[in-house]
mmCIF file of C-alpha atoms in Angstrom:
data_model
loop_
_atom_site.group_PDB
_atom_site.id
_atom_site.type_symbol
_atom_site.label_atom_id
_atom_site.label_comp_id
_atom_site.label_asym_id
_atom_site.label_seq_id
_atom_site.Cartn_x
_atom_site.Cartn_y
_atom_site.Cartn_z
ATOM 1 C CA UNK A 1134 -105.346 -125.519 -58.135
ATOM 2 C CA UNK A 1135 -107.308 -122.937 -60.289
ATOM 3 C CA UNK A 1136 -106.135 -120.025 -58.737
ATOM 4 C CA UNK A 1137 -102.244 -120.681 -58.878
ATOM 5 C CA UNK A 1138 -99.691 -122.219 -57.300
ATOM 6 C CA UNK A 1139 -96.975 -121.736 -54.347
ATOM 7 C CA UNK A 1140 -93.713 -121.636 -54.224
ATOM 8 C CA UNK A 1141 -93.031 -123.435 -49.946
ATOM 9 C CA UNK A 1142 -89.714 -121.601 -48.457
ATOM 10 C CA UNK A 1143 -87.652 -121.612 -44.809
ATOM 11 C CA UNK A 1144 -86.668 -118.740 -43.082
ATOM 12 C CA UNK A 1145 -83.969 -118.168 -41.745
ATOM 13 C CA UNK A 1146 -82.855 -114.867 -40.498
ATOM 14 C CA UNK A 1147 -81.062 -112.470 -37.915
ATOM 15 C CA UNK A 1148 -80.055 -109.217 -39.023
ATOM 16 C CA UNK A 1149 -78.039 -106.888 -36.045
ATOM 17 C CA UNK A 1150 -78.253 -102.795 -37.388
ATOM 18 C CA UNK A 1151 -76.477 -100.204 -35.868
ATOM 19 C CA UNK A 1152 -78.211 -97.226 -34.087
ATOM 20 C CA UNK A 1153 -76.520 -93.800 -32.722
ATOM 21 C CA UNK A 1154 -79.288 -91.177 -31.090
ATOM 22 C CA UNK A 1155 -77.304 -87.700 -29.245
ATOM 23 C CA UNK A 1156 -80.120 -85.720 -27.212
ATOM 24 C CA UNK A 1157 -78.772 -82.334 -26.855
ATOM 25 C CA UNK A 1158 -80.304 -80.446 -24.186
ATOM 26 C CA UNK A 1159 -80.655 -76.580 -24.840
ATOM 27 C CA UNK A 1160 -82.441 -75.927 -21.909
ATOM 28 C CA UNK A 1161 -82.048 -77.835 -19.013
ATOM 29 C CA UNK A 1162 -85.533 -78.212 -17.107
ATOM 30 C CA UNK A 1163 -86.903 -81.123 -15.237
ATOM 31 C CA UNK A 1164 -90.472 -80.066 -16.007
ATOM 32 C CA UNK A 1165 -90.007 -78.041 -19.126
ATOM 33 C CA UNK A 1166 -87.341 -79.009 -20.973
ATOM 34 C CA UNK A 1167 -85.778 -78.363 -24.512
ATOM 35 C CA UNK A 1168 -84.299 -80.730 -26.322
ATOM 36 C CA UNK A 1169 -82.058 -81.551 -29.805
ATOM 37 C CA UNK A 1170 -81.867 -84.539 -30.551
ATOM 38 C CA UNK A 1171 -80.667 -86.007 -33.499
ATOM 39 C CA UNK A 1172 -80.556 -89.936 -34.368
ATOM 40 C CA UNK A 1173 -79.156 -92.669 -36.957
ATOM 41 C CA UNK A 1174 -80.580 -95.576 -37.520
ATOM 42 C CA UNK A 1175 -80.766 -98.548 -39.597
ATOM 43 C CA UNK A 1176 -83.434 -101.120 -39.456
ATOM 44 C CA UNK A 1177 -84.323 -104.022 -42.294
ATOM 45 C CA UNK A 1178 -87.746 -105.300 -43.955
ATOM 46 C CA UNK A 1179 -88.392 -107.819 -45.117
ATOM 47 C CA UNK A 1180 -91.016 -109.515 -47.466
ATOM 48 C CA UNK A 1181 -94.599 -110.192 -46.832
ATOM 49 C CA UNK A 1182 -95.470 -113.959 -47.764
ATOM 50 C CA UNK A 1183 -98.146 -112.056 -50.084
ATOM 51 C CA UNK A 1184 -95.099 -110.324 -51.668
ATOM 52 C CA UNK A 1185 -92.887 -113.702 -51.524
ATOM 53 C CA UNK A 1186 -96.057 -116.216 -52.356
ATOM 54 C CA UNK A 1187 -96.268 -117.236 -56.723
ATOM 55 C CA UNK A 1188 -99.952 -117.340 -55.680
ATOM 56 C CA UNK A 1189 -102.457 -115.491 -57.807
ATOM 57 C CA UNK A 1190 -104.499 -113.522 -56.434
ATOM 58 C CA UNK A 1191 -107.567 -110.837 -58.202
ATOM 59 C CA UNK A 1192 -107.173 -107.595 -56.212
ATOM 60 C CA UNK A 1193 -110.389 -105.863 -56.311
ATOM 61 C CA UNK A 1194 -108.370 -102.348 -56.227
ATOM 62 C CA UNK A 1195 -105.883 -102.385 -58.503
ATOM 63 C CA UNK A 1196 -109.014 -104.453 -60.678
ATOM 64 C CA UNK A 1197 -105.962 -107.201 -61.730
ATOM 65 C CA UNK A 1198 -104.763 -110.403 -60.045
ATOM 66 C CA UNK A 1199 -101.037 -110.280 -58.288
ATOM 67 C CA UNK A 1200 -98.817 -112.612 -57.953
ATOM 68 C CA UNK A 1201 -96.415 -111.932 -55.382
ATOM 69 C CA UNK A 1202 -92.069 -112.549 -56.594
ATOM 70 C CA UNK A 1203 -89.403 -115.550 -53.975
ATOM 71 C CA UNK A 1204 -86.742 -114.048 -55.837
ATOM 72 C CA UNK A 1205 -87.427 -111.030 -53.454
ATOM 73 C CA UNK A 1206 -84.259 -108.959 -51.434
ATOM 74 C CA UNK A 1207 -84.702 -107.958 -47.508
ATOM 75 C CA UNK A 1208 -84.551 -104.188 -47.928
ATOM 76 C CA UNK A 1209 -82.877 -101.957 -45.344
ATOM 77 C CA UNK A 1210 -83.451 -98.907 -44.618
ATOM 78 C CA UNK A 1211 -80.359 -96.093 -43.510
ATOM 79 C CA UNK A 1212 -82.819 -93.629 -40.841
ATOM 80 C CA UNK A 1213 -81.589 -89.627 -40.397
ATOM 81 C CA UNK A 1214 -83.903 -87.598 -38.245
ATOM 82 C CA UNK A 1215 -83.145 -84.434 -36.205
ATOM 83 C CA UNK A 1216 -86.805 -83.270 -34.258
ATOM 84 C CA UNK A 1217 -86.392 -80.694 -31.610
ATOM 85 C CA UNK A 1218 -88.846 -80.569 -28.804
ATOM 86 C CA UNK A 1219 -89.374 -78.276 -26.337
ATOM 87 C CA UNK A 1220 -92.634 -79.524 -23.126
ATOM 88 C CA UNK A 1221 -94.640 -77.301 -21.020
ATOM 89 C CA UNK A 1222 -95.308 -77.171 -16.846
ATOM 90 C CA UNK A 1223 -98.775 -77.728 -18.256
ATOM 91 C CA UNK A 1224 -98.452 -80.866 -19.692
ATOM 92 C CA UNK A 1225 -98.717 -79.694 -23.320
ATOM 93 C CA UNK A 1226 -95.086 -79.500 -25.654
ATOM 94 C CA UNK A 1227 -94.684 -79.543 -28.847
ATOM 95 C CA UNK A 1228 -91.469 -81.800 -31.460
ATOM 96 C CA UNK A 1229 -90.792 -80.224 -35.216
ATOM 97 C CA UNK A 1230 -87.837 -82.686 -36.944
ATOM 98 C CA UNK A 1231 -86.971 -83.433 -40.191
ATOM 99 C CA UNK A 1232 -86.446 -87.309 -41.901
ATOM 100 C CA UNK A 1233 -84.678 -88.860 -44.463
ATOM 101 C CA UNK A 1234 -84.831 -91.960 -45.690
ATOM 102 C CA UNK A 1235 -82.159 -93.811 -47.786
ATOM 103 C CA UNK A 1236 -83.820 -97.574 -49.035
ATOM 104 C CA UNK A 1237 -81.420 -100.533 -50.602
ATOM 105 C CA UNK A 1238 -83.892 -103.307 -52.382
ATOM 106 C CA UNK A 1239 -87.138 -101.724 -51.841
ATOM 107 C CA UNK A 1240 -90.542 -103.320 -52.589
ATOM 108 C CA UNK A 1241 -92.091 -102.003 -55.302
ATOM 109 C CA UNK A 1242 -94.866 -102.775 -56.720
ATOM 110 C CA UNK A 1243 -95.414 -103.087 -61.133
ATOM 111 C CA UNK A 1244 -97.795 -104.266 -63.982
ATOM 112 C CA UNK A 1245 -95.370 -106.317 -65.391
ATOM 113 C CA UNK A 1246 -97.919 -107.162 -68.609
ATOM 114 C CA UNK A 1247 -100.048 -104.150 -70.016
ATOM 115 C CA UNK A 1248 -102.157 -106.223 -72.029
ATOM 116 C CA UNK A 1249 -102.830 -108.258 -69.003
ATOM 117 C CA UNK A 1250 -104.370 -106.469 -65.848
ATOM 118 C CA UNK A 1251 -100.499 -108.167 -63.635
ATOM 119 C CA UNK A 1252 -98.947 -106.733 -60.969
ATOM 120 C CA UNK A 1253 -96.272 -108.075 -59.238
ATOM 121 C CA UNK A 1254 -93.283 -106.624 -56.721
ATOM 122 C CA UNK A 1255 -89.870 -105.899 -57.676
ATOM 123 C CA UNK A 1256 -87.160 -104.805 -55.446
ATOM 124 C CA UNK A 1257 -86.071 -100.232 -56.615
ATOM 125 C CA UNK A 1258 -82.687 -100.032 -57.779
ATOM 126 C CA UNK A 1259 -83.260 -96.801 -55.480
ATOM 127 C CA UNK A 1260 -85.338 -95.457 -53.447
ATOM 128 C CA UNK A 1261 -85.504 -92.883 -50.512
ATOM 129 C CA UNK A 1262 -87.915 -90.206 -48.619
ATOM 130 C CA UNK A 1263 -87.363 -87.280 -46.806
ATOM 131 C CA UNK A 1264 -89.905 -84.881 -44.796
ATOM 132 C CA UNK A 1265 -91.365 -82.679 -41.774
ATOM 133 C CA UNK A 1266 -93.897 -84.103 -39.174
ATOM 134 C CA UNK A 1267 -95.150 -81.541 -36.582
ATOM 135 C CA UNK A 1268 -96.211 -83.406 -33.403
ATOM 136 C CA UNK A 1269 -98.126 -81.513 -30.215
ATOM 137 C CA UNK A 1270 -100.560 -82.298 -26.629
ATOM 138 C CA UNK A 1271 -102.744 -78.795 -25.371
ATOM 139 C CA UNK A 1272 -104.896 -79.156 -22.307
ATOM 140 C CA UNK A 1273 -108.113 -77.610 -24.091
ATOM 141 C CA UNK A 1274 -110.060 -77.465 -20.332
ATOM 142 C CA UNK A 1275 -109.334 -79.470 -17.352
ATOM 143 C CA UNK A 1276 -109.515 -83.416 -18.318
ATOM 144 C CA UNK A 1277 -109.999 -82.152 -21.939
ATOM 145 C CA UNK A 1278 -106.479 -82.472 -24.863
ATOM 146 C CA UNK A 1279 -105.840 -82.607 -28.292
ATOM 147 C CA UNK A 1280 -103.515 -84.203 -29.628
ATOM 148 C CA UNK A 1281 -102.215 -83.850 -33.135
ATOM 149 C CA UNK A 1282 -99.385 -85.173 -35.420
ATOM 150 C CA UNK A 1283 -98.843 -83.978 -38.678
ATOM 151 C CA UNK A 1284 -95.962 -85.591 -41.826
ATOM 152 C CA UNK A 1285 -95.366 -83.832 -45.089
ATOM 153 C CA UNK A 1286 -93.213 -86.936 -47.063
ATOM 154 C CA UNK A 1287 -91.781 -86.790 -51.002
ATOM 155 C CA UNK A 1288 -90.462 -89.189 -51.630
ATOM 156 C CA UNK A 1289 -89.117 -91.213 -55.117
ATOM 157 C CA UNK A 1290 -88.389 -94.657 -56.398
ATOM 158 C CA UNK A 1291 -86.361 -95.299 -59.585
ATOM 159 C CA UNK A 1292 -87.177 -99.216 -60.575
ATOM 160 C CA UNK A 1293 -84.404 -101.518 -62.355
ATOM 161 C CA UNK A 1294 -84.226 -100.850 -65.808
ATOM 162 C CA UNK A 1295 -86.642 -97.757 -65.300
ATOM 163 C CA UNK A 1296 -84.482 -94.004 -66.609
ATOM 164 C CA UNK A 1297 -86.807 -92.444 -64.503
ATOM 165 C CA UNK A 1298 -88.140 -91.787 -60.822
ATOM 166 C CA UNK A 1299 -91.948 -92.118 -59.363
ATOM 167 C CA UNK A 1300 -93.727 -91.803 -56.421
ATOM 168 C CA UNK A 1301 -92.298 -94.573 -53.916
ATOM 169 C CA UNK A 1302 -95.968 -97.012 -54.290
ATOM 170 C CA UNK A 1303 -98.756 -96.893 -51.195
ATOM 171 C CA UNK A 1304 -97.099 -93.976 -49.476
ATOM 172 C CA UNK A 1305 -98.645 -90.844 -49.268
ATOM 173 C CA UNK A 1306 -97.786 -87.278 -49.789
ATOM 174 C CA UNK A 1307 -99.345 -86.864 -46.259
ATOM 175 C CA UNK A 1308 -100.518 -88.208 -43.184
ATOM 176 C CA UNK A 1309 -102.348 -86.019 -40.390
ATOM 177 C CA UNK A 1310 -103.055 -87.760 -36.824
ATOM 178 C CA UNK A 1311 -105.477 -86.154 -34.160
ATOM 179 C CA UNK A 1312 -107.048 -86.699 -30.749
ATOM 180 C CA UNK A 1313 -108.846 -85.810 -28.728
ATOM 181 C CA UNK A 1314 -109.742 -87.184 -25.345
ATOM 182 C CA UNK A 1315 -111.071 -86.528 -21.530
ATOM 183 C CA UNK A 1316 -109.835 -88.459 -18.872
ATOM 184 C CA UNK A 1317 -111.785 -88.257 -14.944
ATOM 185 C CA UNK A 1318 -109.931 -89.785 -12.733
ATOM 186 C CA UNK A 1319 -112.799 -90.245 -10.358
ATOM 187 C CA UNK A 1320 -114.964 -92.380 -12.682
ATOM 188 C CA UNK A 1321 -112.337 -94.370 -14.192
ATOM 189 C CA UNK A 1322 -113.155 -93.212 -18.100
ATOM 190 C CA UNK A 1323 -110.821 -92.495 -20.444
ATOM 191 C CA UNK A 1324 -112.367 -91.702 -23.985
#
């Protein structure tokens, strides 16, 4: 076609990855426990169809042509987490987590040709991200609660053949989520 061409393929992968979770109870109270959680897991992310397919698409956000790379490898991720969590009899809770993720073959978008605006994906040599996450639930008044989650993230990646590192493509330095909800059992309503 005029927009490009495609390369059909078949994915027939099966992945088995370990996971170890340990919970140490700092306060043994069923109504208001305080725990320390430690976790190690391996996960995998396979390239998306857009990342693999050789179709050329104009991306209006990047203001350039984007094409896939059928040679991309799956991403292997080692996840390390340490989490403190406290629950209260009121139903409120607070948690604080430290995390570190090490990526093998992380998929990064890069500008392929400096003369034309042309982007593609490549497996990176080395990538990682680390950060802290805080979250909690607070009952404000009867039937009204506030939930919040905030993460501060530092990431870096090194592309093949590059001597310097950069922030991982698309990784925000922070994330903030909040939710205010109202529940009425009498009306059968949650908003």
